[in-house]
Amino acid sequence: MDTFDYVIVGAGTAGSLLANRLSANPDHSVLLLEAGGKDDWIWIHIPVGYLYCIGNPRTDWCYKTEPDPGLNGRSILYARGRVLGGSSSINAMLYLRGQQRDYDEWARQSGDAGWSWQNVLPVFKHSEDHWHGGDGFHGATGGIDDSSNTGAGHEWRVERQRLSWEILDAFRDAAAEAGIAKIDDFNRGDNAGSSRFEVNQRSGVRVSSAKAFLRPAMNRPNLKVITGAQVKRLRLEGRRVTGVEFFQGGEEMYAAARRETILSAGSIGSPQILQLSGIGPGALLQGHGIAVAHELPVGENLQDHLQLRAAFKVKNVLTLNTMANSWWGKAKMALEYAFYRTGPLTMAPSQLGAFVKSDPAQATPNLEFHVQPLSLDKFGDPLHPFPAFTASVCNLRPASRGHIRIKSADPRAAPAIMLNYLSAPEDRAIAVQSLRLARRVVLGTETMKKYAPEEFLPGPGFQTDEEMIKAAGNVGTTIFHPVGTCKMGRADDPAAVVDPQLRVRGIEGLRVIDASVMPTITSGNTNSPTLMIAERGAMLVLGKPA
């Protein structure tokens, strides 16, 4: 193919924004490669469509994790978006930044104050279009004047959810009874308390990164987007990456990068591509017959939020289980969405959240509740045939670490995904505290008594600490937040893969800009922090103040 100034691999959350920002200058030629397909399926855009997108090879890579001792030997589905917009096209749509302490810790670990909360807050605001308008913590209309026809305008839209459930209001009241205060905004640096999640939607329709950033830029003549482009490897000349080899339509192709190649393939795809290209742990690469171009700890430091799904049968209240299992309920939901763009078809997987400390010794909240007016065994399974709700709780700052490692030199072969959930003793202790807290809010408050809650997951038979750890292994599953596999850090950090400017250490012409660069996971959902990384990464690439 032609030579481009910038070649970006991955049109997900980060890659879509990068393509917009780097192609805004008409003098820059940009190629965006996406292994998945177009985002033209209706269930990508109807919010509740995540139920049909996750686990569907049309929109999801459908990865499986390695059997995990922490999950009592289970292997689980590990969804990653396989479509324009990446995981932002199939995820929960929850707008959460995390806590001030997360970014101040990034600044400490990287030695770059630019990653501190004080400095990333304006970056979050830059692309945000918040329903309440702009203030000290939120941006409006994306912070960009589109009179110059840049293709930006209203960008990362954040709205309130367009439905309500009595059982969720009751849980929030019960949480207040248990000492968890009600607040109105999770995104001001301190998210302690309970509130309804805000979502990336516009009038009841999903807003993905592709829709917000890529689609407005696709009419630019200096931006070329190719879907169905499976990367084979990066091409190196000495220690410099010169471009990308990839398959498209059964043909092997090569695109050269004049300025930089940027990996935005996510916490699984980016380390896999680096390893396939000879950049990674030497022994691993040699074991698969790959010549070692540069040894780095690529694929290590994998972190994720393990959610423990406590579920309760209830009486005297409507849940989605009841509506979705009857023809009249389905018809009512469809008509409400068709006429008003409100109701259950607009719902994110979780509508109510709470951030709380597992014990008073924690400096800031280290647990996040995702409360849902439904219950099912796992994504893709039908809802249970009885009224129930789920109170998932996850440890926001896990000590356990996993890895991503190729299993083959074949780029089409999925890598090994090993989470090592609950491998750290402190994570097991917090898991016990988490499940006990869920029980205290639901089963130990006056507020919930009218609904006669009855625990069926993990079940009342688990009571001792040892039993509760086993229960955590039974009901624990990913909340789809993999980060950290191309860790950002100082030059003297032996675990770092990229420097604070997101350049791959020891390699020229190559950056990684996606969730894999997080040194430590954020204290909340990870999609919008990934978008902020891309925004700041684009500034670094372009030499703008960041």
XYZ file of C-alpha atoms in Angstrom:
546
model
C 0.000 0.000 0.000
C 0.923 3.659 0.105
C 3.101 5.175 2.795
C 1.212 7.082 5.492
C 2.396 9.519 8.127
C 0.648 7.502 10.829
C -0.561 3.906 10.858
C -2.957 3.116 13.727
C -3.770 -0.500 14.586
C -7.197 -0.906 16.148
C -10.341 1.203 15.640
C -11.625 0.748 19.159
C -12.098 3.274 21.934
C -8.585 4.711 21.621
C -7.961 4.192 17.916
C -11.160 5.936 16.816
C -10.260 9.088 18.734
C -6.635 8.972 17.559
C -7.748 8.726 13.936
C -9.883 11.823 14.409
C -7.205 13.885 16.107
C -4.259 12.891 13.882
C -6.199 13.422 10.667
C -7.523 16.842 11.732
C -4.441 18.336 10.077
C -4.993 17.836 6.312
C -1.246 17.591 5.832
C -1.164 14.327 7.819
C -2.061 11.071 6.066
C -3.517 8.466 8.435
C -4.313 4.774 7.983
C -6.574 3.043 10.524
C -6.610 -0.763 10.507
C -9.421 -2.679 12.211
C -9.559 -6.473 12.344
C -13.302 -6.471 12.975
C -16.153 -5.298 10.804
C -18.375 -2.259 10.437
C -20.676 -1.091 13.225
C -23.825 -1.350 11.122
C -25.815 -3.907 13.162
C -28.889 -2.556 14.931
C -28.107 -4.223 18.273
C -24.878 -2.241 18.563
C -26.920 0.954 18.774
C -29.909 -0.101 20.890
C -28.385 -0.008 24.385
C -29.761 -3.312 25.656
C -28.221 -4.936 22.580
C -25.110 -5.745 24.604
C -27.030 -8.914 25.500
C -26.795 -9.926 21.830
C -23.350 -8.488 21.062
C -21.347 -10.076 23.875
C -20.552 -13.668 23.006
C -21.477 -13.119 19.346
C -18.537 -13.556 16.930
C -20.032 -10.870 14.716
C -19.138 -8.237 17.322
C -16.976 -10.007 19.923
C -13.635 -11.811 19.731
C -15.176 -14.359 22.133
C -11.922 -15.029 23.943
C -11.783 -17.660 26.670
C -9.543 -17.334 29.680
C -7.226 -20.066 30.866
C -8.669 -22.241 33.643
C -8.234 -20.119 36.763
C -7.564 -21.608 40.220
C -9.167 -18.520 41.764
C -12.393 -19.354 39.923
C -12.258 -22.953 41.129
C -10.739 -24.045 37.839
C -13.279 -22.342 35.585
C -12.567 -20.774 32.197
C -14.798 -17.814 31.344
C -15.855 -15.751 28.338
C -13.620 -12.710 27.902
C -15.457 -10.328 25.615
C -13.587 -7.764 23.493
C -15.172 -5.707 20.724
C -14.619 -7.014 17.187
C -16.111 -4.059 15.340
C -15.529 -0.369 14.681
C -15.623 1.267 18.099
C -14.150 -1.851 19.707
C -15.429 -2.588 23.166
C -17.190 0.805 23.306
C -19.635 -0.702 20.780
C -20.614 -3.602 23.048
C -19.855 -2.447 26.592
C -21.939 -1.170 29.499
C -21.800 2.490 28.353
C -21.070 3.634 31.930
C -19.236 6.945 32.172
C -16.759 6.689 35.035
C -13.332 8.264 35.438
C -12.142 6.642 38.653
C -10.593 8.519 41.555
C -8.085 11.341 41.909
C -5.710 8.966 43.680
C -5.546 6.724 40.566
C -4.006 9.396 38.383
C -1.779 10.829 41.088
C -0.410 7.290 41.431
C 0.158 7.123 37.665
C 2.107 10.376 37.908
C 4.190 8.969 40.749
C 4.938 5.688 38.959
C 5.724 7.334 35.626
C 7.596 10.333 36.986
C 5.422 12.552 34.767
C 3.105 15.035 36.492
C 1.120 15.253 33.258
C -0.693 12.062 34.295
C -1.874 13.537 37.631
C -5.559 14.209 38.292
C -5.020 17.952 38.083
C -3.638 17.581 34.563
C -5.888 14.832 33.168
C -9.148 16.452 34.313
C -8.983 19.069 31.494
C -8.267 16.210 29.069
C -11.421 14.382 30.200
C -13.408 17.597 29.799
C -11.978 18.334 26.346
C -14.024 15.654 24.571
C -16.970 15.487 26.998
C -20.491 16.615 26.128
C -22.201 16.399 29.532
C -25.974 16.641 29.857
C -25.679 19.209 32.661
C -23.361 21.505 30.704
C -19.856 22.640 31.477
C -18.480 23.419 34.936
C -15.292 22.833 36.903
C -15.581 19.067 36.504
C -17.443 18.551 33.228
C -17.188 19.676 29.620
C -19.944 20.649 27.206
C -20.216 20.145 23.420
C -16.900 18.345 23.400
C -15.097 21.605 24.106
C -14.626 22.080 20.356
C -15.982 24.690 17.964
C -16.941 22.783 14.822
C -17.442 25.879 12.683
C -14.281 24.918 10.808
C -15.887 21.597 9.778
C -13.249 19.499 11.528
C -15.709 16.688 12.049
C -15.617 16.976 15.834
C -18.464 18.973 17.417
C -20.503 17.213 20.064
C -18.386 14.226 20.997
C -18.370 11.974 24.070
C -21.987 12.444 25.100
C -22.867 11.733 28.740
C -26.521 11.490 29.768
C -28.703 10.316 32.609
C -30.418 6.988 32.118
C -33.937 7.015 30.738
C -35.657 4.471 32.981
C -36.240 3.702 36.652
C -36.847 0.628 38.786
C -38.396 0.498 42.235
C -36.040 -2.272 43.340
C -33.003 -0.113 42.542
C -34.408 2.857 44.450
C -34.973 0.494 47.357
C -31.394 -0.779 47.213
C -30.119 2.797 47.282
C -32.275 3.536 50.324
C -31.041 0.339 51.966
C -27.439 1.328 51.239
C -28.079 4.673 52.941
C -29.511 2.793 55.901
C -26.259 0.784 55.959
C -24.164 3.974 55.957
C -23.516 4.499 52.220
C -24.433 8.108 51.455
C -26.406 9.209 48.401
C -24.433 11.427 46.015
C -25.168 12.918 42.588
C -21.871 12.601 40.658
C -19.289 9.806 40.549
C -16.813 11.811 38.444
C -15.350 14.561 40.584
C -12.342 12.653 41.872
C -14.049 11.253 44.985
C -16.764 8.756 44.154
C -17.704 7.595 47.690
C -21.450 6.920 47.903
C -24.322 5.678 45.762
C -25.875 7.150 42.639
C -27.355 6.242 39.306
C -24.704 5.689 36.668
C -24.479 8.180 33.826
C -24.120 6.662 30.384
C -22.612 7.293 26.957
C -25.896 7.628 25.114
C -27.654 10.276 23.072
C -31.444 10.233 23.455
C -31.570 6.540 24.253
C -29.041 5.407 21.604
C -25.521 4.132 22.343
C -22.648 6.520 21.697
C -19.529 4.505 20.842
C -16.075 5.880 20.155
C -16.599 5.104 16.483
C -19.805 7.115 16.417
C -18.410 10.040 18.429
C -14.981 10.368 16.825
C -14.403 8.139 13.819
C -17.573 8.574 11.815
C -17.354 12.413 11.736
C -13.778 12.137 10.415
C -14.292 9.441 7.786
C -15.081 11.964 5.050
C -11.584 13.413 5.291
C -9.511 12.525 2.224
C -6.384 12.093 4.352
C -7.922 9.323 6.521
C -8.199 5.766 5.201
C -10.053 3.116 7.259
C -9.756 -0.584 6.461
C -11.907 -3.184 8.245
C -11.214 -6.913 8.242
C -7.488 -6.145 8.527
C -5.804 -8.821 10.650
C -2.309 -7.693 11.627
C 0.440 -10.233 11.032
C 3.293 -8.300 12.630
C 5.118 -5.015 12.763
C 8.001 -4.651 10.330
C 11.276 -3.499 11.848
C 14.491 -2.193 10.370
C 16.959 -2.541 13.188
C 15.235 -0.968 16.208
C 12.791 1.133 14.191
C 9.259 0.091 13.248
C 8.643 1.052 9.626
C 5.081 -0.187 9.182
C 2.550 -2.989 9.542
C 2.092 -6.297 7.716
C -1.531 -7.462 7.654
C -4.057 -9.718 5.947
C -7.123 -8.262 4.273
C -9.561 -10.134 2.068
C -7.221 -13.122 1.818
C -4.369 -10.949 0.618
C -1.187 -10.143 2.524
C -0.439 -6.424 2.540
C 2.023 -3.936 3.980
C 1.500 -0.304 4.981
C 4.502 1.873 5.751
C 4.500 4.586 8.416
C 6.549 7.680 7.691
C 6.285 9.174 11.180
C 4.889 6.635 13.677
C 3.054 3.364 14.054
C 0.562 3.335 16.932
C -0.854 0.214 18.558
C -4.370 0.739 19.909
C -5.492 -2.875 19.818
C -6.234 -3.052 23.540
C -4.837 -4.937 26.502
C -5.023 -8.262 24.655
C -4.357 -7.262 21.049
C -1.478 -4.825 21.573
C 0.758 -7.211 23.573
C -0.099 -10.033 21.171
C 1.033 -7.960 18.168
C 4.223 -6.892 19.932
C 5.080 -10.487 20.818
C 4.365 -11.676 17.267
C 6.769 -8.960 16.080
C 9.638 -10.123 18.290
C 9.127 -7.565 21.054
C 8.482 -9.248 24.372
C 9.789 -11.901 26.788
C 12.675 -13.634 25.050
C 12.004 -17.167 26.247
C 8.343 -16.974 25.223
C 9.175 -15.736 21.722
C 11.963 -18.259 21.149
C 9.618 -21.017 22.269
C 7.385 -20.154 19.311
C 10.232 -19.731 16.816
C 10.075 -15.943 16.777
C 13.364 -14.069 16.579
C 13.796 -11.688 19.501
C 14.094 -8.128 18.213
C 13.888 -6.526 21.642
C 13.222 -8.050 25.048
C 10.553 -6.334 27.166
C 8.000 -7.584 29.754
C 5.172 -7.288 27.225
C 1.956 -9.009 28.311
C 2.702 -9.076 32.029
C 0.999 -6.925 34.721
C -2.534 -7.870 33.552
C -5.160 -6.459 35.913
C -8.941 -6.735 35.872
C -11.917 -6.106 38.129
C -13.407 -9.398 39.298
C -17.123 -8.997 39.967
C -18.797 -11.182 42.544
C -22.431 -11.593 41.538
C -24.767 -11.840 44.527
C -28.344 -12.412 43.324
C -31.617 -12.324 45.251
C -35.162 -13.461 44.538
C -37.723 -10.815 45.476
C -41.490 -10.414 45.842
C -43.960 -7.544 45.436
C -41.859 -5.719 42.850
C -41.300 -5.753 39.085
C -37.931 -6.784 37.631
C -36.728 -7.256 34.065
C -36.939 -11.023 34.563
C -40.725 -10.723 34.762
C -41.074 -8.385 31.786
C -38.670 -10.185 29.463
C -40.266 -13.565 30.077
C -43.749 -12.518 28.906
C -45.030 -11.470 25.488
C -46.832 -8.421 26.905
C -43.672 -7.278 28.681
C -41.613 -7.551 25.514
C -44.256 -5.705 23.516
C -44.485 -2.917 26.102
C -40.697 -2.467 26.123
C -40.489 -2.406 22.324
C -43.295 0.127 21.960
C -41.894 2.413 24.650
C -38.524 2.437 22.952
C -39.982 2.915 19.474
C -42.079 5.921 20.489
C -40.070 7.556 23.270
C -36.543 6.063 23.295
C -37.053 5.306 26.986
C -37.555 2.203 29.100
C -35.737 -1.128 29.483
C -34.343 -1.177 25.930
C -32.229 1.860 26.840
C -30.780 0.217 29.920
C -27.109 -0.270 30.560
C -26.193 -3.591 32.206
C -26.118 -1.710 35.528
C -28.178 1.332 36.421
C -27.244 1.902 40.048
C -23.756 2.066 41.506
C -22.122 2.464 44.889
C -18.519 3.028 45.909
C -17.579 2.031 49.431
C -14.643 0.930 51.581
C -14.321 -2.763 52.359
C -13.005 -1.732 55.782
C -12.297 1.607 57.482
C -8.532 1.222 56.987
C -8.919 1.854 53.231
C -7.912 5.401 52.281
C -10.649 5.674 49.620
C -13.478 3.408 48.397
C -12.063 0.156 47.052
C -15.344 -1.577 46.193
C -17.844 -0.829 43.427
C -21.396 -2.155 43.346
C -23.175 -2.640 40.024
C -26.863 -3.215 40.793
C -29.154 -4.634 38.114
C -32.929 -5.320 38.081
C -32.331 -8.735 36.531
C -30.534 -12.029 37.023
C -29.054 -14.645 34.707
C -26.395 -17.319 34.902
C -24.063 -15.565 32.472
C -24.123 -13.242 29.463
C -25.892 -14.919 26.591
C -28.097 -17.042 28.850
C -31.810 -16.310 29.319
C -33.015 -14.350 32.304
C -34.225 -16.425 35.242
C -37.987 -17.192 35.214
C -38.619 -15.551 38.602
C -38.390 -11.947 39.889
C -34.833 -11.223 41.014
C -32.058 -8.638 41.008
C -28.264 -8.786 41.097
C -25.876 -6.827 43.308
C -22.436 -7.369 41.811
C -19.496 -6.046 43.785
C -15.891 -5.789 42.622
C -12.516 -5.071 44.208
C -11.356 -1.882 42.494
C -7.659 -2.255 43.294
C -6.761 -5.945 42.993
C -3.280 -7.078 44.003
C -3.478 -10.172 41.786
C -1.672 -10.013 38.438
C -2.094 -12.091 35.310
C -0.607 -12.128 31.813
C -1.232 -12.273 28.061
C 1.068 -14.665 26.178
C 0.923 -15.902 22.605
C 0.282 -19.609 22.154
C 1.474 -19.678 18.558
C 3.305 -17.644 15.938
C 0.037 -17.652 13.970
C -1.523 -14.169 14.338
C -4.989 -15.693 13.989
C -4.552 -17.832 17.111
C -5.912 -16.328 20.317
C -3.320 -15.751 23.042
C -3.413 -17.264 26.502
C -5.331 -15.007 28.902
C -4.438 -15.835 32.496
C -6.075 -13.577 35.083
C -4.895 -15.258 38.303
C -7.978 -13.926 40.086
C -7.858 -14.077 43.901
C -4.248 -15.278 43.852
C -3.233 -12.532 46.305
C -4.259 -13.092 49.951
C -5.575 -9.533 50.291
C -7.883 -10.068 47.326
C -9.374 -13.148 48.966
C -9.955 -11.215 52.194
C -11.662 -8.378 50.305
C -13.831 -10.889 48.420
C -15.181 -12.183 51.735
C -15.839 -8.637 52.943
C -17.577 -7.791 49.643
C -20.074 -10.628 49.802
C -20.796 -9.958 53.466
C -21.474 -6.287 52.682
C -23.897 -7.214 49.883
C -25.774 -9.447 52.315
C -25.853 -6.708 54.965
C -27.426 -4.189 52.584
C -29.992 -6.580 51.097
C -30.776 -8.949 53.964
C -29.973 -6.811 57.001
C -31.901 -3.589 56.402
C -35.509 -2.640 57.184
C -35.826 -1.030 53.745
C -35.590 -4.330 51.882
C -37.884 -6.414 54.101
C -41.028 -5.601 52.114
C -39.505 -7.395 49.119
C -38.709 -10.580 51.104
C -35.242 -10.955 49.513
C -33.916 -14.502 49.276
C -30.283 -15.078 48.322
C -29.737 -17.726 45.664
C -26.280 -16.709 44.449
C -23.875 -17.623 45.903
C -26.416 -19.093 48.368
C -26.959 -19.068 52.139
C -24.939 -22.267 52.578
C -21.700 -20.267 52.387
C -20.933 -18.662 55.758
C -17.372 -19.162 57.017
C -14.461 -17.248 55.473
C -13.242 -20.413 53.778
C -16.708 -21.103 52.387
C -17.036 -17.527 51.190
C -13.747 -17.730 49.268
C -15.086 -20.837 47.559
C -18.321 -18.971 46.864
C -16.347 -16.122 45.294
C -14.709 -18.646 42.982
C -18.134 -19.984 42.038
C -19.857 -16.679 41.223
C -16.881 -14.500 40.279
C -16.507 -13.351 36.698
C -14.893 -10.561 34.729
C -16.456 -7.158 34.396
C -14.393 -6.768 31.202
C -11.740 -4.280 32.376
C -8.362 -5.708 31.291
C -5.524 -3.194 31.579
C -1.801 -2.914 32.200
C -0.160 -5.361 29.787
C 2.078 -2.682 28.216
C 2.730 -0.827 31.428
C 3.801 2.816 31.443
C 6.709 3.612 33.767
C 10.025 5.275 34.442
C 13.194 4.326 32.610
C 14.404 2.420 35.693
C 11.151 0.437 36.076
C 11.921 -3.144 34.978
C 8.192 -3.827 34.463
C 7.619 -0.857 32.136
C 6.991 -1.402 28.410
C 6.329 2.223 27.428
C 7.668 5.521 28.731
C 5.445 8.384 29.993
C 5.096 9.595 26.386
C 3.757 6.111 25.527
C 6.746 5.270 23.323
C 7.835 1.637 23.400
C 11.126 1.476 25.258
C 14.120 0.721 23.048
C 12.101 0.926 19.807
C 11.799 3.920 17.505
C 8.665 4.990 15.643
C 6.277 2.990 17.839
C 3.811 3.913 20.567
C 1.109 2.029 22.419
C -1.950 4.147 23.190
C -4.763 2.202 24.837
C -5.759 0.669 28.196
C -2.718 -1.603 28.196
C -0.458 1.291 29.253
C -2.194 1.817 32.615
C 0.356 1.117 35.372
C -2.487 0.331 37.784
C -6.178 -0.103 37.123
C -8.536 2.800 37.759
C -11.060 2.726 40.614
C -14.067 2.317 38.341
C -15.013 1.302 34.818
C -12.153 1.720 32.374
C -13.640 2.859 29.043
C -13.567 6.625 29.526
C -10.102 6.554 31.165
C -8.945 4.785 27.987
C -10.450 7.588 25.918
C -8.552 10.120 28.041
C -5.316 8.180 27.418
C -5.997 8.430 23.674
C -6.731 12.151 23.895
C -3.530 12.843 25.795
C -1.634 10.397 23.582
C -2.718 12.311 20.476
C -1.395 15.502 22.048
C 1.930 13.792 22.728
C 2.177 12.494 19.157
C 1.425 15.920 17.734
C 3.769 17.712 20.107
C 0.974 19.734 21.699
C 0.999 20.692 25.396
C -0.370 17.706 27.295
